[in-house]
mmCIF file of C-alpha atoms in Angstrom:
data_model
loop_
_atom_site.group_PDB
_atom_site.id
_atom_site.type_symbol
_atom_site.label_atom_id
_atom_site.label_comp_id
_atom_site.label_asym_id
_atom_site.label_seq_id
_atom_site.Cartn_x
_atom_site.Cartn_y
_atom_site.Cartn_z
ATOM 1 C CA UNK W 1 67.974 121.425 109.292
ATOM 2 C CA UNK W 2 70.809 121.904 106.808
ATOM 3 C CA UNK W 3 71.009 120.512 103.279
ATOM 4 C CA UNK W 4 72.451 117.002 103.625
ATOM 5 C CA UNK W 5 75.313 117.390 101.161
ATOM 6 C CA UNK W 6 76.333 121.015 100.766
ATOM 7 C CA UNK W 7 75.224 122.332 104.177
ATOM 8 C CA UNK W 8 74.523 125.680 102.478
ATOM 9 C CA UNK W 9 70.741 125.901 102.920
ATOM 10 C CA UNK W 10 68.695 125.840 106.125
ATOM 11 C CA UNK W 11 65.237 124.237 106.374
ATOM 12 C CA UNK W 12 62.509 124.363 108.987
ATOM 13 C CA UNK W 13 62.206 120.565 108.948
ATOM 14 C CA UNK W 14 62.681 117.329 107.006
ATOM 15 C CA UNK W 15 59.391 117.669 105.070
ATOM 16 C CA UNK W 16 60.406 121.074 103.739
ATOM 17 C CA UNK W 17 63.855 119.727 102.930
ATOM 18 C CA UNK W 18 62.504 116.779 100.924
ATOM 19 C CA UNK W 19 60.099 119.037 99.021
ATOM 20 C CA UNK W 20 62.944 121.344 97.987
ATOM 21 C CA UNK W 21 65.402 118.591 97.074
ATOM 22 C CA UNK W 22 64.507 118.164 93.346
ATOM 23 C CA UNK W 23 65.102 121.864 92.769
ATOM 24 C CA UNK W 24 68.583 122.068 94.200
ATOM 25 C CA UNK W 25 69.851 118.501 93.877
ATOM 26 C CA UNK W 26 72.253 119.195 90.999
ATOM 27 C CA UNK W 27 73.690 122.354 92.568
ATOM 28 C CA UNK W 28 74.073 120.650 95.944
ATOM 29 C CA UNK W 29 76.039 117.775 94.416
ATOM 30 C CA UNK W 30 78.210 120.174 92.414
ATOM 31 C CA UNK W 31 79.129 122.052 95.588
ATOM 32 C CA UNK W 32 79.884 118.745 97.281
ATOM 33 C CA UNK W 33 82.186 117.722 94.426
ATOM 34 C CA UNK W 34 84.020 121.035 94.719
ATOM 35 C CA UNK W 35 84.904 120.008 98.278
ATOM 36 C CA UNK W 36 85.469 116.318 97.550
ATOM 37 C CA UNK W 37 87.909 116.858 94.668
ATOM 38 C CA UNK W 38 89.701 119.845 96.138
ATOM 39 C CA UNK W 39 93.459 119.108 96.520
ATOM 40 C CA UNK W 40 93.890 117.196 99.764
ATOM 41 C CA UNK W 41 96.214 118.397 102.523
ATOM 42 C CA UNK W 42 99.512 116.462 102.595
ATOM 43 C CA UNK W 43 100.531 114.272 105.490
ATOM 44 C CA UNK W 44 102.664 116.139 108.043
ATOM 45 C CA UNK W 45 106.391 115.507 108.277
ATOM 46 C CA UNK W 46 108.030 113.300 110.871
ATOM 47 C CA UNK W 47 109.453 115.845 113.349
ATOM 48 C CA UNK W 48 112.760 113.930 113.556
ATOM 49 C CA UNK W 49 113.778 112.955 110.001
ATOM 50 C CA UNK W 50 111.539 115.579 108.303
ATOM 51 C CA UNK W 51 110.309 113.084 105.733
ATOM 52 C CA UNK W 52 106.571 112.963 105.198
ATOM 53 C CA UNK W 53 104.781 110.566 107.543
ATOM 54 C CA UNK W 54 103.559 107.342 105.879
ATOM 55 C CA UNK W 55 99.886 106.855 105.029
ATOM 56 C CA UNK W 56 99.393 103.827 107.269
ATOM 57 C CA UNK W 57 99.254 104.506 111.035
ATOM 58 C CA UNK W 58 101.001 101.183 111.700
ATOM 59 C CA UNK W 59 104.105 102.737 110.116
ATOM 60 C CA UNK W 60 104.229 105.440 112.793
ATOM 61 C CA UNK W 61 104.658 105.610 116.552
ATOM 62 C CA UNK W 62 102.575 107.805 118.818
ATOM 63 C CA UNK W 63 104.402 109.254 121.825
ATOM 64 C CA UNK W 64 101.912 108.866 124.685
ATOM 65 C CA UNK W 65 103.966 111.181 126.898
ATOM 66 C CA UNK W 66 103.569 114.315 124.779
ATOM 67 C CA UNK W 67 101.288 113.432 121.840
ATOM 68 C CA UNK W 68 103.850 113.688 119.030
ATOM 69 C CA UNK W 69 103.834 111.185 116.160
ATOM 70 C CA UNK W 70 107.080 109.972 114.576
ATOM 71 C CA UNK W 71 107.769 107.527 111.759
ATOM 72 C CA UNK W 72 108.553 103.919 112.576
ATOM 73 C CA UNK W 73 112.005 104.322 111.051
ATOM 74 C CA UNK W 74 113.026 106.987 113.564
ATOM 75 C CA UNK W 75 111.387 105.002 116.363
ATOM 76 C CA UNK W 76 113.413 101.927 115.394
ATOM 77 C CA UNK W 77 116.679 103.884 115.298
ATOM 78 C CA UNK W 78 115.840 105.256 118.744
ATOM 79 C CA UNK W 79 115.216 101.728 120.054
ATOM 80 C CA UNK W 80 118.397 100.369 118.475
ATOM 81 C CA UNK W 81 120.482 102.985 120.278
ATOM 82 C CA UNK W 82 118.734 102.107 123.577
ATOM 83 C CA UNK W 83 117.667 105.728 123.941
ATOM 84 C CA UNK W 84 114.444 105.475 125.909
ATOM 85 C CA UNK W 85 114.007 109.216 126.467
ATOM 86 C CA UNK W 86 111.321 110.929 124.408
ATOM 87 C CA UNK W 87 113.146 113.232 121.949
ATOM 88 C CA UNK W 88 110.578 115.952 122.605
ATOM 89 C CA UNK W 89 109.592 116.059 126.282
ATOM 90 C CA UNK W 90 112.599 114.021 127.558
ATOM 91 C CA UNK W 91 110.403 111.691 129.595
ATOM 92 C CA UNK W 92 111.166 107.967 129.762
ATOM 93 C CA UNK W 93 109.303 105.786 127.283
ATOM 94 C CA UNK W 94 106.550 103.642 128.852
ATOM 95 C CA UNK W 95 107.854 100.498 130.513
ATOM 96 C CA UNK W 96 105.317 97.878 129.505
ATOM 97 C CA UNK W 97 101.684 97.840 128.418
ATOM 98 C CA UNK W 98 100.268 99.245 131.662
ATOM 99 C CA UNK W 99 102.347 102.431 131.512
ATOM 100 C CA UNK W 100 101.550 102.881 127.809
ATOM 101 C CA UNK W 101 97.845 102.369 128.452
ATOM 102 C CA UNK W 102 97.917 104.818 131.363
ATOM 103 C CA UNK W 103 99.600 107.332 129.056
ATOM 104 C CA UNK W 104 96.837 106.975 126.475
ATOM 105 C CA UNK W 105 94.140 107.410 129.105
ATOM 106 C CA UNK W 106 95.872 110.502 130.425
ATOM 107 C CA UNK W 107 95.977 112.040 126.945
ATOM 108 C CA UNK W 108 92.252 111.335 126.561
ATOM 109 C CA UNK W 109 90.747 111.945 129.988
ATOM 110 C CA UNK W 110 93.013 114.384 131.787
ATOM 111 C CA UNK W 111 95.019 116.471 129.354
ATOM 112 C CA UNK W 112 93.787 117.243 125.837
ATOM 113 C CA UNK W 113 91.145 114.762 124.680
ATOM 114 C CA UNK W 114 93.722 114.027 121.976
ATOM 115 C CA UNK W 115 92.019 112.565 118.821
ATOM 116 C CA UNK W 116 95.085 110.443 117.972
ATOM 117 C CA UNK W 117 95.119 108.968 121.488
ATOM 118 C CA UNK W 118 91.381 108.247 121.246
ATOM 119 C CA UNK W 119 91.878 106.460 117.923
ATOM 120 C CA UNK W 120 94.860 104.456 119.189
ATOM 121 C CA UNK W 121 92.895 103.459 122.300
ATOM 122 C CA UNK W 122 90.101 102.215 120.030
ATOM 123 C CA UNK W 123 92.629 100.168 118.042
ATOM 124 C CA UNK W 124 93.811 98.482 121.254
ATOM 125 C CA UNK W 125 90.240 97.413 122.046
ATOM 126 C CA UNK W 126 89.674 96.319 118.441
ATOM 127 C CA UNK W 127 92.687 94.009 118.508
ATOM 128 C CA UNK W 128 92.560 93.137 122.221
ATOM 129 C CA UNK W 129 96.146 94.233 122.872
ATOM 130 C CA UNK W 130 97.945 95.941 125.773
ATOM 131 C CA UNK W 131 96.100 93.749 128.273
ATOM 132 C CA UNK W 132 92.626 94.833 127.083
ATOM 133 C CA UNK W 133 89.879 92.354 126.296
ATOM 134 C CA UNK W 134 88.940 92.427 122.616
ATOM 135 C CA UNK W 135 85.785 94.556 122.338
ATOM 136 C CA UNK W 136 84.860 95.867 118.879
ATOM 137 C CA UNK W 137 81.787 97.668 120.255
ATOM 138 C CA UNK W 138 83.896 99.697 122.692
ATOM 139 C CA UNK W 139 86.406 100.256 119.880
ATOM 140 C CA UNK W 140 83.620 101.672 117.696
ATOM 141 C CA UNK W 141 82.599 104.091 120.460
ATOM 142 C CA UNK W 142 86.165 105.385 120.591
ATOM 143 C CA UNK W 143 86.439 105.598 116.799
ATOM 144 C CA UNK W 144 83.251 107.683 116.740
ATOM 145 C CA UNK W 145 84.668 109.900 119.461
ATOM 146 C CA UNK W 146 87.821 110.356 117.375
ATOM 147 C CA UNK W 147 85.674 111.248 114.338
ATOM 148 C CA UNK W 148 84.029 114.031 116.344
ATOM 149 C CA UNK W 149 87.531 115.324 117.052
ATOM 150 C CA UNK W 150 88.405 115.301 113.330
ATOM 151 C CA UNK W 151 90.525 112.149 112.983
ATOM 152 C CA UNK W 152 90.583 110.884 109.371
ATOM 153 C CA UNK W 153 91.781 107.329 110.137
ATOM 154 C CA UNK W 154 88.775 106.925 112.424
ATOM 155 C CA UNK W 155 86.444 107.851 109.541
ATOM 156 C CA UNK W 156 88.172 105.251 107.379
ATOM 157 C CA UNK W 157 87.887 102.534 110.040
ATOM 158 C CA UNK W 158 84.187 103.213 110.694
ATOM 159 C CA UNK W 159 83.659 102.965 106.951
ATOM 160 C CA UNK W 160 85.156 99.482 107.133
ATOM 161 C CA UNK W 161 82.691 98.548 109.886
ATOM 162 C CA UNK W 162 79.868 99.354 107.440
ATOM 163 C CA UNK W 163 81.668 97.616 104.564
ATOM 164 C CA UNK W 164 82.057 94.383 106.556
ATOM 165 C CA UNK W 165 78.525 94.600 107.933
ATOM 166 C CA UNK W 166 79.556 94.407 111.581
ATOM 167 C CA UNK W 167 76.633 93.889 113.937
ATOM 168 C CA UNK W 168 77.810 96.900 115.973
ATOM 169 C CA UNK W 169 76.640 99.202 113.136
ATOM 170 C CA UNK W 170 73.516 97.214 112.265
ATOM 171 C CA UNK W 171 74.845 95.408 109.198
ATOM 172 C CA UNK W 172 76.325 96.358 105.832
ATOM 173 C CA UNK W 173 75.574 99.878 104.618
ATOM 174 C CA UNK W 174 77.645 101.092 101.681
ATOM 175 C CA UNK W 175 76.087 104.572 101.711
ATOM 176 C CA UNK W 176 77.390 105.146 105.220
ATOM 177 C CA UNK W 177 80.731 103.552 104.341
ATOM 178 C CA UNK W 178 81.012 105.946 101.405
ATOM 179 C CA UNK W 179 80.126 108.930 103.602
ATOM 180 C CA UNK W 180 82.916 108.140 106.065
ATOM 181 C CA UNK W 181 85.441 107.511 103.280
ATOM 182 C CA UNK W 182 84.494 110.837 101.679
ATOM 183 C CA UNK W 183 85.103 112.655 104.955
ATOM 184 C CA UNK W 184 88.453 110.908 105.325
ATOM 185 C CA UNK W 185 89.444 111.566 101.693
ATOM 186 C CA UNK W 186 88.707 115.273 102.078
ATOM 187 C CA UNK W 187 91.154 115.214 104.984
ATOM 188 C CA UNK W 188 93.860 113.626 102.819
ATOM 189 C CA UNK W 189 93.332 109.913 103.568
ATOM 190 C CA UNK W 190 94.678 108.022 100.536
ATOM 191 C CA UNK W 191 93.159 104.594 101.334
ATOM 192 C CA UNK W 192 89.698 106.170 101.565
ATOM 193 C CA UNK W 193 90.287 108.008 98.298
ATOM 194 C CA UNK W 194 91.169 104.716 96.622
ATOM 195 C CA UNK W 195 88.047 103.025 97.969
ATOM 196 C CA UNK W 196 85.895 105.852 96.618
ATOM 197 C CA UNK W 197 87.470 105.266 93.225
ATOM 198 C CA UNK W 198 86.628 101.580 93.445
ATOM 199 C CA UNK W 199 83.012 102.348 94.382
ATOM 200 C CA UNK W 200 82.646 104.731 91.440
ATOM 201 C CA UNK W 201 84.143 102.117 89.108
ATOM 202 C CA UNK W 202 81.701 99.493 90.386
ATOM 203 C CA UNK W 203 78.868 101.955 89.696
ATOM 204 C CA UNK W 204 80.091 102.486 86.118
ATOM 205 C CA UNK W 205 81.380 106.021 86.730
ATOM 206 C CA UNK W 206 84.786 105.569 85.096
ATOM 207 C CA UNK W 207 85.731 109.266 84.857
ATOM 208 C CA UNK W 208 84.958 109.917 88.526
ATOM 209 C CA UNK W 209 86.823 106.776 89.569
ATOM 210 C CA UNK W 210 89.939 107.877 87.682
ATOM 211 C CA UNK W 211 89.834 111.266 89.436
ATOM 212 C CA UNK W 212 89.931 109.477 92.803
ATOM 213 C CA UNK W 213 92.660 107.010 91.759
ATOM 214 C CA UNK W 214 94.703 109.891 90.335
ATOM 215 C CA UNK W 215 94.576 111.861 93.601
ATOM 216 C CA UNK W 216 95.516 108.816 95.683
ATOM 217 C CA UNK W 217 98.320 107.773 93.309
ATOM 218 C CA UNK W 218 99.764 111.291 93.320
ATOM 219 C CA UNK W 219 99.811 111.132 97.115
ATOM 220 C CA UNK W 220 102.022 108.035 96.895
ATOM 221 C CA UNK W 221 99.387 105.317 97.296
ATOM 222 C CA UNK W 222 100.735 102.263 95.471
ATOM 223 C CA UNK W 223 97.447 100.396 94.916
ATOM 224 C CA UNK W 224 95.921 103.400 93.169
ATOM 225 C CA UNK W 225 99.010 103.741 90.966
ATOM 226 C CA UNK W 226 98.577 100.102 89.959
ATOM 227 C CA UNK W 227 94.985 100.864 88.965
ATOM 228 C CA UNK W 228 96.088 103.879 86.911
ATOM 229 C CA UNK W 229 98.534 101.590 85.059
ATOM 230 C CA UNK W 230 95.671 99.213 84.266
ATOM 231 C CA UNK W 231 93.532 102.127 83.073
ATOM 232 C CA UNK W 232 96.382 103.313 80.853
ATOM 233 C CA UNK W 233 96.678 99.857 79.260
ATOM 234 C CA UNK W 234 92.886 99.869 78.788
ATOM 235 C CA UNK W 235 93.179 103.346 77.176
ATOM 236 C CA UNK W 236 91.053 104.982 79.844
ATOM 237 C CA UNK W 237 94.035 107.240 80.693
ATOM 238 C CA UNK W 238 96.063 108.935 77.940
ATOM 239 C CA UNK W 239 99.866 108.898 77.766
ATOM 240 C CA UNK W 240 100.423 112.480 78.946
ATOM 241 C CA UNK W 241 98.144 112.060 81.958
ATOM 242 C CA UNK W 242 99.764 108.742 82.811
ATOM 243 C CA UNK W 243 103.231 110.296 82.733
ATOM 244 C CA UNK W 244 102.126 113.184 84.949
ATOM 245 C CA UNK W 245 100.553 110.842 87.497
ATOM 246 C CA UNK W 246 103.592 108.516 87.439
ATOM 247 C CA UNK W 247 105.983 111.396 88.085
ATOM 248 C CA UNK W 248 103.844 112.777 90.918
ATOM 249 C CA UNK W 249 103.623 109.291 92.437
ATOM 250 C CA UNK W 250 107.388 108.839 92.216
ATOM 251 C CA UNK W 251 107.945 112.209 93.885
ATOM 252 C CA UNK W 252 105.504 111.352 96.676
ATOM 253 C CA UNK W 253 107.202 107.986 97.260
ATOM 254 C CA UNK W 254 110.548 109.753 97.526
ATOM 255 C CA UNK W 255 109.129 111.938 100.290
ATOM 256 C CA UNK W 256 108.028 108.883 102.299
ATOM 257 C CA UNK W 257 110.650 106.145 101.830
ATOM 258 C CA UNK W 258 113.931 105.770 103.704
ATOM 259 C CA UNK W 259 116.238 102.903 104.633
ATOM 260 C CA UNK W 260 115.333 102.973 108.368
ATOM 261 C CA UNK W 261 111.624 102.938 107.493
ATOM 262 C CA UNK W 262 111.986 99.969 105.163
ATOM 263 C CA UNK W 263 113.974 98.088 107.807
ATOM 264 C CA UNK W 264 111.386 98.898 110.466
ATOM 265 C CA UNK W 265 108.420 97.880 108.292
ATOM 266 C CA UNK W 266 110.028 94.506 107.561
ATOM 267 C CA UNK W 267 109.866 93.650 111.264
ATOM 268 C CA UNK W 268 106.718 95.432 112.436
ATOM 269 C CA UNK W 269 103.567 93.859 113.875
ATOM 270 C CA UNK W 270 100.237 95.333 112.822
ATOM 271 C CA UNK W 271 98.225 96.423 115.870
ATOM 272 C CA UNK W 272 95.619 98.350 113.875
ATOM 273 C CA UNK W 273 92.355 97.138 112.300
ATOM 274 C CA UNK W 274 92.898 95.346 108.996
ATOM 275 C CA UNK W 275 92.700 97.905 106.201
ATOM 276 C CA UNK W 276 90.566 96.893 103.219
ATOM 277 C CA UNK W 277 91.293 98.353 99.788
ATOM 278 C CA UNK W 278 88.377 97.697 97.475
ATOM 279 C CA UNK W 279 89.049 96.353 94.020
ATOM 280 C CA UNK W 280 87.133 97.726 91.105
#
């Protein structure tokens, strides 16, 4: 067995691991924090407009024909011009739910076991869209499959299962919710990073919570920036730090926003699981 947090030490079994824990607990947690607070990778760019992809998956479109992801702004412009050819593989866009669903299945079962396709398929079961019967248990199976393939949004969504106490995961379990949000945050998931900040604030760990809110705000996450403003007013964040975070947040927003995206988001329908952002 490996150490639960740092994965740096091997043990012959759980009894040996528990016996050794008091001796390396502090070092194990320090190593974990080195990973947790390491600068997160940025979101990739939309391959059409070359602006950074938004944080929320509902503000993107997944091309089931070839597996590329574009922003909703570029997808809307494509729809408005009645151009139904994929800009990458030049195949026709799916005509109706059945073709789209078949495309997802092909990406999962036949071609690449694509983690994004697995996650999207789970979202369809979660919401009961595209002709599928709503089935949150089947959705959870797909989210867990996507987690095994390294999908950060799937980690975030499973964390919400534990937050809400869904019967599919055996009830509320904030330790497991935190674990999944940590894994997602390490991968650059801003909503998970914000939720970790809220959990630390609830536990009375103000300094750790600010570190999480700072990282999420600097990635362009608006709710975390709002919390940083509150912390500045409460004198938990000094003026210089507040200015640095504000400027980084403004820069990140500039890399994400565009007129086509704002127009598209005003008319979009959310087909993903509801995303909870914890308050402090």
